[in-house]
Each structure stands twice: as structure tokens, then as C-alpha cells.
Amino acid sequence: MAGCAGCTACRDACPSGIIVRHDGIDGPLLDFGAGCCTFCSRCAEACPRGVLAPSAPGERAPLGTATVDQGRCLVRGGCFACSERCPEGAITPRAGSEIRVSTPRCSGCGACEHVCPVEPKAMCVVPVCGTV
């Protein structure tokens, strides 16, 4: 991430514990295995360089967009964990045969990826470049 100094201020400030660092990658990454983003903006407030910008009050700048691997998804077996957990109502099962994601409604919070019971995950958030 351009301008990131590699400190851990954002990671340390995140109450969800989802911000991680990896060797060889500039900037923070989100690990939705640990939880989901609540859009509290503590990471942006803690960033000493202003690389992360907080969303305007009442808004959620999308972190990414959820995608689904229909081949791994368990919706045909009755799993609706992702759609039940989505705070934006962006995920809907379609006749019990597949999952649909409404891109305009998806905030990329990672709740769907976090609760997906399949390994590797059927739900995955593809990040927007330049965000945590």
C-alpha cells in the first residue's frame, strides 16, 4: 500500500483482530478467518501517515466485494450461513441452488467469508486496491 511505513498501528488498533502483515507485502492485509470488519475506523485513526482514510460518518467505503465459488458452496445442502450473517443484505440464496452477491450492496466486511464452513472457503472477499 503506497505510503505505508510497515508499522503495526492499524493492526494494534483493530478490535476485530483482522489486520495482519505478511513478509514481502507492503501494507496491511485483512484476515477474515479471525472475524469481520465493523467499520469502526480505529485503524484509520491510528495510522500515523494517514494512509488509511476513515469513512464519512454513516458511510461504509467498500473494502472489497464478496465472491462465491459455487462448486464449493454448500447452499444446495441447506447452508445459508453467509446470507444470514451479511449485515448489508447483499447475499441471497437463489432457489437453494446457488448464492448471489449484490455487488452494489456488498461492503466487503468479510462476515460471509468468516462464517463460511468450507475449507478452502467458498466465500471470499476480493479487496479494493488501496484499502486495508
Short mmCIF file of C-alpha atoms in Angstrom, two decimals:
data_model
loop_
_atom_site.label_atom_id
_atom_site.label_comp_id
_atom_site.label_asym_id
_atom_site.label_seq_id
_atom_site.Cartn_x
_atom_site.Cartn_y
_atom_site.Cartn_z
CA MET A 1 0.00 0.00 0.00
CA ALA A 2 1.59 3.27 -1.11
CA GLY A 3 2.86 5.31 1.79
CA CYS A 4 2.63 2.53 4.37
CA ALA A 5 5.69 2.56 6.66
CA GLY A 6 5.14 -1.01 7.79
CA CYS A 7 4.30 -0.13 11.38
CA THR A 8 1.63 -2.11 13.18
CA ALA A 9 -0.51 0.80 14.42
CA CYS A 10 -3.56 -0.21 12.36
CA ARG A 11 -3.22 -3.85 13.38
CA ASP A 12 -2.85 -2.97 17.04
CA ALA A 13 -5.91 -0.68 16.93
CA CYS A 14 -8.26 -3.18 15.26
CA PRO A 15 -10.74 -4.54 17.83
CA SER A 16 -11.68 -7.41 15.49
CA GLY A 17 -8.08 -8.58 15.14
CA ILE A 18 -8.42 -8.98 11.38
CA ILE A 19 -5.49 -6.81 10.24
CA VAL A 20 -2.32 -8.80 9.60
CA ARG A 21 1.07 -8.28 7.99
CA HIS A 22 2.94 -10.65 5.71
CA ASP A 23 6.61 -10.55 4.77
CA GLY A 24 7.17 -9.28 1.26
CA ILE A 25 3.81 -7.48 1.06
CA ASP A 26 3.66 -3.73 1.59
CA GLY A 27 0.88 -2.68 3.88
CA PRO A 28 -1.72 -4.48 5.94
CA LEU A 29 -3.99 -7.31 4.83
CA LEU A 30 -7.35 -8.43 6.16
CA ASP A 31 -7.72 -11.95 7.54
CA PHE A 32 -11.42 -12.71 7.76
CA GLY A 33 -10.69 -16.03 9.41
CA ALA A 34 -10.38 -14.03 12.63
CA GLY A 35 -13.60 -12.04 12.24
CA CYS A 36 -15.09 -9.26 10.16
CA CYS A 37 -14.72 -5.52 9.78
CA THR A 38 -17.13 -3.40 11.81
CA PHE A 39 -16.10 -0.16 10.05
CA CYS A 40 -15.17 1.43 13.38
CA SER A 41 -12.34 3.40 11.67
CA ARG A 42 -9.90 2.77 14.52
CA CYS A 43 -7.31 1.52 12.02
CA ALA A 44 -7.50 4.75 10.03
CA GLU A 45 -7.40 6.88 13.17
CA ALA A 46 -4.27 5.02 14.35
CA CYS A 47 -2.38 5.29 11.04
CA PRO A 48 0.44 7.80 11.65
CA ARG A 49 0.87 8.56 7.94
CA GLY A 50 -2.78 9.00 7.02
CA VAL A 51 -2.57 6.16 4.50
CA LEU A 52 -5.91 4.80 5.68
CA ALA A 53 -8.79 7.22 5.42
CA PRO A 54 -11.84 6.83 7.66
CA SER A 55 -15.23 6.69 6.01
CA ALA A 56 -17.55 9.64 6.39
CA PRO A 57 -19.98 9.28 9.30
CA GLY A 58 -22.79 6.92 8.34
CA GLU A 59 -20.96 5.64 5.24
CA ARG A 60 -19.04 2.46 4.60
CA ALA A 61 -16.42 2.75 1.90
CA PRO A 62 -16.30 -0.75 0.40
CA LEU A 63 -13.28 -2.81 1.40
CA GLY A 64 -13.92 -5.23 -1.45
CA THR A 65 -16.57 -7.44 -2.93
CA ALA A 66 -17.60 -10.92 -1.88
CA THR A 67 -17.30 -13.64 -4.49
CA VAL A 68 -18.56 -17.20 -4.30
CA ASP A 69 -17.20 -20.43 -5.67
CA GLN A 70 -20.49 -22.16 -6.46
CA GLY A 71 -18.71 -25.51 -6.75
CA ARG A 72 -17.60 -25.42 -3.09
CA CYS A 73 -20.71 -23.68 -1.75
CA LEU A 74 -22.99 -25.79 0.47
CA VAL A 75 -26.23 -23.91 -0.32
CA ARG A 76 -27.61 -26.99 -2.09
CA GLY A 77 -27.24 -28.83 1.21
CA GLY A 78 -29.12 -26.15 3.13
CA CYS A 79 -26.28 -23.89 4.29
CA PHE A 80 -27.24 -20.22 4.39
CA ALA A 81 -24.58 -19.01 6.86
CA CYS A 82 -23.27 -16.27 4.58
CA SER A 83 -26.65 -14.80 3.70
CA GLU A 84 -27.81 -14.95 7.32
CA ARG A 85 -24.68 -13.13 8.54
CA CYS A 86 -24.42 -10.45 5.83
CA PRO A 87 -25.15 -7.08 7.51
CA GLU A 88 -25.83 -5.43 4.16
CA GLY A 89 -28.32 -8.00 2.87
CA ALA A 90 -26.10 -8.35 -0.18
CA ILE A 91 -26.11 -12.16 -0.29
CA THR A 92 -29.15 -14.18 -1.27
CA PRO A 93 -29.65 -17.86 -1.97
CA ARG A 94 -31.34 -18.49 -5.27
CA ALA A 95 -33.83 -21.36 -5.13
CA GLY A 96 -31.42 -23.30 -2.91
CA SER A 97 -29.16 -23.87 -5.88
CA GLU A 98 -26.68 -21.01 -5.77
CA ILE A 99 -25.67 -17.87 -3.92
CA ARG A 100 -25.93 -14.42 -5.49
CA VAL A 101 -23.93 -11.40 -4.33
CA SER A 102 -25.24 -7.89 -4.98
CA THR A 103 -22.03 -6.00 -5.74
CA PRO A 104 -23.54 -2.55 -5.15
CA ARG A 105 -24.72 -3.58 -1.67
CA CYS A 106 -21.60 -5.53 -0.62
CA SER A 107 -19.28 -3.61 1.73
CA GLY A 108 -16.58 -6.28 1.76
CA CYS A 109 -16.80 -6.59 5.54
CA GLY A 110 -15.84 -10.27 5.42
CA ALA A 111 -18.70 -11.61 7.56
CA CYS A 112 -19.60 -14.09 4.82
CA GLU A 113 -16.04 -15.34 4.46
CA HIS A 114 -15.64 -15.59 8.23
CA VAL A 115 -18.71 -17.82 8.71
CA CYS A 116 -18.28 -19.95 5.58
CA PRO A 117 -17.86 -23.51 6.90
CA VAL A 118 -15.98 -24.87 3.87
CA GLU A 119 -12.19 -25.10 3.57
CA PRO A 120 -10.98 -23.63 1.36
CA LYS A 121 -13.68 -21.01 1.71
CA ALA A 122 -16.47 -20.84 -0.85
CA MET A 123 -16.95 -17.16 0.03
CA CYS A 124 -14.00 -14.83 -0.48
CA VAL A 125 -13.71 -11.05 -0.36
CA VAL A 126 -11.68 -9.62 -3.23
CA PRO A 127 -10.18 -6.39 -1.86
CA VAL A 128 -10.44 -2.99 -3.45
CA CYS A 129 -6.89 -1.81 -4.15
CA GLY A 130 -5.65 0.74 -1.67
CA THR A 131 -7.77 -0.34 1.27
CA VAL A 132 -6.85 -2.35 4.30
#
